[in-house]
Amino acid sequence: MANIEKDNVQIVSYQGRPEAPIDQMQKRKVTRQVERTPSSPSSSMARVIAANTVSNVAVPVPEQVSLEISEDFGDGNDFGDGWGDGGGIGGGGGPTFFGQKVSGGNIVFVIDYSKSMGGRREELMRKELSKSIGELAPETNYQLIFFAGPAWVAGDEVIGKCSGTSKGCEVKHERKTYEYTNSGGFHGWEFKDKIIKPDWIKVSDRNLKKSIEIVNTQKLVTGTVWKLPLHLAIEEMDPKPDTVIFMTDGVAGHDSLEVAEEFADIARKKKITVNAIALMEPKAYEAMKALAEGTGGTFALINSEGEKEELNDRDIRKKEKEKKKEKEKNKDKDDE
């Protein structure tokens, strides 16, 4: 029988005094330094979160750190390339009208829709007015008042002929009919009795779209009278407007300056600013300038290119004289 050798194995045990209560985990200090490459949008997020409080939960720290760039989420630029260009009508920077800043919470556009606005004037007006309306801020209240002989709110129906020989016409506004009388000529129009009281329109994509459509489809009407639309804008709107944008292509009779000064005084007392634009018509220069400057507003003479034109008094007289000669020349040709 083979001899079996036995090893003498000693078992040794040690018992030490605990340094902390048995239910308290000893805090382990781990110091790791990893040379990091510049962060990439698709790289792994930071793995260590530091805090200066003791947690009852132990979080294991992996022994290896992966520095490989993940391709799972593409290569976007964090939040993308921008916020987009908006989904509705409206633009940044605030509205302008032929270069003039349009400001305020309540804005009224008073626009000449007389037949003399035909051709290039009409083209410039419809384009610029559409642009300005589309730029109005969401919190703005606005209204459009058109005028020729009579004055009406955009969207109203002008009934009857408004010629120089016409005795009167009607405007249908919100299911009501308002009458205008004419004492004679293109500048003799007056309210007969009832006067339209325009309501404010709140800016919304739907309202702006409808207003722009009206701007581009409204037909031109005969006559030019300033006092009727200015009365509607300055004296009938409630609450009062902050800014009135008044645009015309010509004078409204021999009393244009008197009318301009009268309404400038009313507007100034109500703290209403009037910005005035004379479209391709230097003859209206003096009266339009008085209307604007009398309220702290701005005046601009716009040429056929849609740009502001600087004119002194001498230039104005020269242009008026040239225009008069051209008119007489064309009249002589018609008589031949």
mmCIF file of N, CA, C and O in Angstrom, residues 164-218:
data_model
loop_
_atom_site.group_PDB
_atom_site.id
_atom_site.type_symbol
_atom_site.label_atom_id
_atom_site.label_comp_id
_atom_site.label_asym_id
_atom_site.label_seq_id
_atom_site.Cartn_x
_atom_site.Cartn_y
_atom_site.Cartn_z
ATOM 1 N N GLY A 164 -66.825 114.059 -60.762
ATOM 2 C CA GLY A 164 -66.868 115.464 -60.388
ATOM 3 C C GLY A 164 -68.247 116.073 -60.512
ATOM 4 O O GLY A 164 -68.566 117.065 -59.849
ATOM 5 N N THR A 165 -69.103 115.466 -61.331
ATOM 6 C CA THR A 165 -70.462 115.988 -61.533
ATOM 7 C C THR A 165 -71.493 115.247 -60.689
ATOM 8 O O THR A 165 -72.668 115.613 -60.677
ATOM 9 N N SER A 166 -71.049 114.225 -59.986
ATOM 10 C CA SER A 166 -71.961 113.446 -59.164
ATOM 11 C C SER A 166 -72.428 114.249 -57.954
ATOM 12 O O SER A 166 -71.676 115.017 -57.368
ATOM 13 N N LYS A 167 -73.698 114.060 -57.598
ATOM 14 C CA LYS A 167 -74.255 114.755 -56.439
ATOM 15 C C LYS A 167 -74.016 114.005 -55.134
ATOM 16 O O LYS A 167 -74.201 114.570 -54.044
ATOM 17 N N GLY A 168 -73.630 112.745 -55.246
ATOM 18 C CA GLY A 168 -73.398 111.971 -54.029
ATOM 19 C C GLY A 168 -73.167 110.500 -54.326
ATOM 20 O O GLY A 168 -73.289 110.052 -55.470
ATOM 21 N N CYS A 169 -72.836 109.764 -53.300
ATOM 22 C CA CYS A 169 -72.661 108.322 -53.419
ATOM 23 C C CYS A 169 -72.865 107.707 -52.042
ATOM 24 O O CYS A 169 -73.101 108.416 -51.056
ATOM 25 N N GLU A 170 -72.783 106.390 -51.960
ATOM 26 C CA GLU A 170 -72.987 105.688 -50.693
ATOM 27 C C GLU A 170 -71.835 104.726 -50.434
ATOM 28 O O GLU A 170 -71.179 104.240 -51.364
ATOM 29 N N VAL A 171 -71.611 104.459 -49.161
ATOM 30 C CA VAL A 171 -70.628 103.462 -48.745
ATOM 31 C C VAL A 171 -71.326 102.472 -47.821
ATOM 32 O O VAL A 171 -71.957 102.874 -46.835
ATOM 33 N N LYS A 172 -71.242 101.201 -48.149
ATOM 34 C CA LYS A 172 -71.835 100.156 -47.301
ATOM 35 C C LYS A 172 -70.756 99.635 -46.357
ATOM 36 O O LYS A 172 -69.774 99.031 -46.772
ATOM 37 N N HIS A 173 -70.972 99.883 -45.060
ATOM 38 C CA HIS A 173 -69.997 99.496 -44.033
ATOM 39 C C HIS A 173 -70.703 98.665 -42.967
ATOM 40 O O HIS A 173 -71.607 99.159 -42.295
ATOM 41 N N GLU A 174 -70.295 97.411 -42.843
ATOM 42 C CA GLU A 174 -70.868 96.494 -41.841
ATOM 43 C C GLU A 174 -72.403 96.515 -41.859
ATOM 44 O O GLU A 174 -73.063 96.751 -40.850
ATOM 45 N N ARG A 175 -72.980 96.292 -43.015
ATOM 46 C CA ARG A 175 -74.417 96.168 -43.238
ATOM 47 C C ARG A 175 -75.186 97.479 -43.075
ATOM 48 O O ARG A 175 -76.421 97.491 -43.131
ATOM 49 N N LYS A 176 -74.471 98.573 -42.862
ATOM 50 C CA LYS A 176 -75.110 99.880 -42.769
ATOM 51 C C LYS A 176 -74.664 100.736 -43.952
ATOM 52 O O LYS A 176 -73.552 100.582 -44.455
ATOM 53 N N THR A 177 -75.520 101.653 -44.365
ATOM 54 C CA THR A 177 -75.221 102.517 -45.503
ATOM 55 C C THR A 177 -74.947 103.940 -45.023
ATOM 56 O O THR A 177 -75.713 104.498 -44.230
ATOM 57 N N TYR A 178 -73.855 104.507 -45.514
ATOM 58 C CA TYR A 178 -73.450 105.871 -45.149
ATOM 59 C C TYR A 178 -73.415 106.715 -46.428
ATOM 60 O O TYR A 178 -72.812 106.315 -47.422
ATOM 61 N N GLU A 179 -74.039 107.860 -46.381
ATOM 62 C CA GLU A 179 -74.167 108.710 -47.569
ATOM 63 C C GLU A 179 -73.145 109.851 -47.566
ATOM 64 O O GLU A 179 -72.794 110.399 -46.520
ATOM 65 N N TYR A 180 -72.698 110.194 -48.776
ATOM 66 C CA TYR A 180 -71.788 111.326 -48.989
ATOM 67 C C TYR A 180 -72.410 112.233 -50.036
ATOM 68 O O TYR A 180 -73.030 111.766 -50.997
ATOM 69 N N THR A 181 -72.230 113.530 -49.859
ATOM 70 C CA THR A 181 -72.745 114.496 -50.830
ATOM 71 C C THR A 181 -71.578 115.241 -51.480
ATOM 72 O O THR A 181 -70.492 115.349 -50.906
ATOM 73 N N ASN A 182 -71.830 115.758 -52.666
ATOM 74 C CA ASN A 182 -70.804 116.489 -53.392
ATOM 75 C C ASN A 182 -71.346 117.849 -53.823
ATOM 76 O O ASN A 182 -72.323 117.940 -54.568
ATOM 77 N N SER A 183 -70.710 118.900 -53.356
ATOM 78 C CA SER A 183 -71.146 120.263 -53.704
ATOM 79 C C SER A 183 -70.635 120.692 -55.066
ATOM 80 O O SER A 183 -71.002 121.761 -55.569
ATOM 81 N N GLY A 184 -69.780 119.864 -55.674
ATOM 82 C CA GLY A 184 -69.276 120.164 -57.006
ATOM 83 C C GLY A 184 -67.782 119.933 -57.131
ATOM 84 O O GLY A 184 -67.021 120.226 -56.213
ATOM 85 N N GLY A 185 -67.374 119.353 -58.274
ATOM 86 C CA GLY A 185 -65.956 119.108 -58.515
ATOM 87 C C GLY A 185 -65.433 117.859 -57.811
ATOM 88 O O GLY A 185 -66.179 117.075 -57.230
ATOM 89 N N PHE A 186 -64.118 117.707 -57.877
ATOM 90 C CA PHE A 186 -63.489 116.515 -57.292
ATOM 91 C C PHE A 186 -63.153 116.683 -55.809
ATOM 92 O O PHE A 186 -62.800 115.727 -55.139
ATOM 93 N N HIS A 187 -63.261 117.908 -55.287
ATOM 94 C CA HIS A 187 -62.857 118.165 -53.905
ATOM 95 C C HIS A 187 -64.012 118.632 -53.025
ATOM 96 O O HIS A 187 -63.787 119.103 -51.904
ATOM 97 N N GLY A 188 -65.256 118.470 -53.509
ATOM 98 C CA GLY A 188 -66.404 119.003 -52.765
ATOM 99 C C GLY A 188 -67.168 117.975 -51.942
ATOM 100 O O GLY A 188 -68.324 118.211 -51.574
ATOM 101 N N TRP A 189 -66.548 116.854 -51.639
ATOM 102 C CA TRP A 189 -67.257 115.781 -50.933
ATOM 103 C C TRP A 189 -67.328 116.032 -49.434
ATOM 104 O O TRP A 189 -66.390 116.515 -48.815
ATOM 105 N N GLU A 190 -68.502 115.642 -48.840
ATOM 106 C CA GLU A 190 -68.739 115.807 -47.410
ATOM 107 C C GLU A 190 -69.524 114.605 -46.869
ATOM 108 O O GLU A 190 -70.190 113.899 -47.635
ATOM 109 N N PHE A 191 -69.459 114.390 -45.544
ATOM 110 C CA PHE A 191 -70.360 113.436 -44.910
ATOM 111 C C PHE A 191 -71.760 114.034 -44.964
ATOM 112 O O PHE A 191 -71.951 115.234 -44.725
ATOM 113 N N LYS A 192 -72.785 113.211 -45.236
ATOM 114 C CA LYS A 192 -74.152 113.740 -45.271
ATOM 115 C C LYS A 192 -74.722 113.842 -43.853
ATOM 116 O O LYS A 192 -75.204 114.892 -43.441
ATOM 117 N N ASP A 193 -74.712 112.756 -43.108
ATOM 118 C CA ASP A 193 -75.192 112.782 -41.725
ATOM 119 C C ASP A 193 -74.410 111.803 -40.864
ATOM 120 O O ASP A 193 -73.563 112.204 -40.078
ATOM 121 N N LYS A 194 -74.686 110.514 -41.018
ATOM 122 C CA LYS A 194 -73.975 109.497 -40.233
ATOM 123 C C LYS A 194 -72.514 109.388 -40.687
ATOM 124 O O LYS A 194 -72.210 109.523 -41.876
ATOM 125 N N ILE A 195 -71.655 109.126 -39.717
ATOM 126 C CA ILE A 195 -70.220 108.995 -40.010
ATOM 127 C C ILE A 195 -69.738 107.615 -39.573
ATOM 128 O O ILE A 195 -70.067 107.149 -38.477
ATOM 129 N N ILE A 196 -68.963 106.974 -40.433
ATOM 130 C CA ILE A 196 -68.420 105.650 -40.125
ATOM 131 C C ILE A 196 -67.510 105.729 -38.894
ATOM 132 O O ILE A 196 -66.712 106.655 -38.760
ATOM 133 N N LYS A 197 -67.644 104.758 -38.010
ATOM 134 C CA LYS A 197 -66.762 104.649 -36.848
ATOM 135 C C LYS A 197 -65.960 103.356 -36.995
ATOM 136 O O LYS A 197 -66.433 102.283 -36.641
ATOM 137 N N PRO A 198 -64.747 103.440 -37.527
ATOM 138 C CA PRO A 198 -63.958 102.227 -37.799
ATOM 139 C C PRO A 198 -63.554 101.494 -36.520
ATOM 140 O O PRO A 198 -63.242 102.115 -35.500
ATOM 141 N N ASP A 199 -63.580 100.165 -36.578
ATOM 142 C CA ASP A 199 -63.121 99.330 -35.474
ATOM 143 C C ASP A 199 -61.668 98.924 -35.707
ATOM 144 O O ASP A 199 -61.188 98.910 -36.845
ATOM 145 N N TRP A 200 -60.999 98.571 -34.627
ATOM 146 C CA TRP A 200 -59.623 98.085 -34.745
ATOM 147 C C TRP A 200 -59.614 96.628 -35.193
ATOM 148 O O TRP A 200 -60.511 95.858 -34.843
ATOM 149 N N ILE A 201 -58.591 96.265 -35.932
ATOM 150 C CA ILE A 201 -58.382 94.882 -36.351
ATOM 151 C C ILE A 201 -57.167 94.347 -35.584
ATOM 152 O O ILE A 201 -56.120 94.989 -35.546
ATOM 153 N N LYS A 202 -57.323 93.181 -34.976
ATOM 154 C CA LYS A 202 -56.218 92.562 -34.252
ATOM 155 C C LYS A 202 -55.345 91.782 -35.233
ATOM 156 O O LYS A 202 -55.860 91.058 -36.084
ATOM 157 N N VAL A 203 -54.039 91.950 -35.121
ATOM 158 C CA VAL A 203 -53.123 91.254 -36.024
ATOM 159 C C VAL A 203 -53.224 89.740 -35.826
ATOM 160 O O VAL A 203 -53.137 89.230 -34.710
ATOM 161 N N SER A 204 -53.453 89.043 -36.911
ATOM 162 C CA SER A 204 -53.415 87.582 -36.957
ATOM 163 C C SER A 204 -53.105 87.218 -38.402
ATOM 164 O O SER A 204 -53.291 88.034 -39.311
ATOM 165 N N ASP A 205 -52.629 86.015 -38.632
ATOM 166 C CA ASP A 205 -52.314 85.612 -40.000
ATOM 167 C C ASP A 205 -53.541 85.730 -40.909
ATOM 168 O O ASP A 205 -53.452 86.177 -42.059
ATOM 169 N N ARG A 206 -54.687 85.341 -40.379
ATOM 170 C CA ARG A 206 -55.922 85.385 -41.175
ATOM 171 C C ARG A 206 -56.298 86.819 -41.526
ATOM 172 O O ARG A 206 -56.634 87.122 -42.681
ATOM 173 N N ASN A 207 -56.256 87.724 -40.524
ATOM 174 C CA ASN A 207 -56.629 89.121 -40.772
ATOM 175 C C ASN A 207 -55.647 89.820 -41.712
ATOM 176 O O ASN A 207 -56.055 90.598 -42.582
ATOM 177 N N LEU A 208 -54.358 89.547 -41.528
ATOM 178 C CA LEU A 208 -53.356 90.168 -42.399
ATOM 179 C C LEU A 208 -53.524 89.697 -43.843
ATOM 180 O O LEU A 208 -53.429 90.490 -44.783
ATOM 181 N N LYS A 209 -53.774 88.420 -43.996
ATOM 182 C CA LYS A 209 -53.956 87.871 -45.343
ATOM 183 C C LYS A 209 -55.166 88.511 -46.034
ATOM 184 O O LYS A 209 -55.118 88.877 -47.214
ATOM 185 N N LYS A 210 -56.252 88.669 -45.277
ATOM 186 C CA LYS A 210 -57.465 89.287 -45.838
ATOM 187 C C LYS A 210 -57.214 90.750 -46.192
ATOM 188 O O LYS A 210 -57.642 91.221 -47.253
ATOM 189 N N SER A 211 -56.512 91.477 -45.312
ATOM 190 C CA SER A 211 -56.231 92.892 -45.569
ATOM 191 C C SER A 211 -55.358 93.079 -46.802
ATOM 192 O O SER A 211 -55.594 93.980 -47.620
ATOM 193 N N ILE A 212 -54.344 92.238 -46.944
ATOM 194 C CA ILE A 212 -53.451 92.325 -48.104
ATOM 195 C C ILE A 212 -54.214 92.033 -49.402
ATOM 196 O O ILE A 212 -53.986 92.672 -50.439
ATOM 197 N N GLU A 213 -55.152 91.115 -49.322
ATOM 198 C CA GLU A 213 -55.979 90.807 -50.501
ATOM 199 C C GLU A 213 -56.819 92.019 -50.901
ATOM 200 O O GLU A 213 -56.920 92.358 -52.089
ATOM 201 N N ILE A 214 -57.388 92.712 -49.910
ATOM 202 C CA ILE A 214 -58.195 93.905 -50.188
ATOM 203 C C ILE A 214 -57.331 95.012 -50.786
ATOM 204 O O ILE A 214 -57.741 95.698 -51.733
ATOM 205 N N VAL A 215 -56.131 95.202 -50.232
ATOM 206 C CA VAL A 215 -55.205 96.217 -50.742
ATOM 207 C C VAL A 215 -54.964 96.031 -52.233
ATOM 208 O O VAL A 215 -54.891 97.006 -52.990
ATOM 209 N N ASN A 216 -54.869 94.799 -52.676
ATOM 210 C CA ASN A 216 -54.513 94.512 -54.063
ATOM 211 C C ASN A 216 -55.702 94.348 -54.994
ATOM 212 O O ASN A 216 -55.522 94.200 -56.213
ATOM 213 N N THR A 217 -56.926 94.378 -54.459
ATOM 214 C CA THR A 217 -58.107 94.214 -55.315
ATOM 215 C C THR A 217 -59.040 95.428 -55.294
ATOM 216 O O THR A 217 -59.916 95.548 -56.160
ATOM 217 N N GLN A 218 -58.862 96.327 -54.330
ATOM 218 C CA GLN A 218 -59.720 97.514 -54.240
ATOM 219 C C GLN A 218 -59.569 98.386 -55.490
ATOM 220 O O GLN A 218 -58.470 98.738 -55.894
#
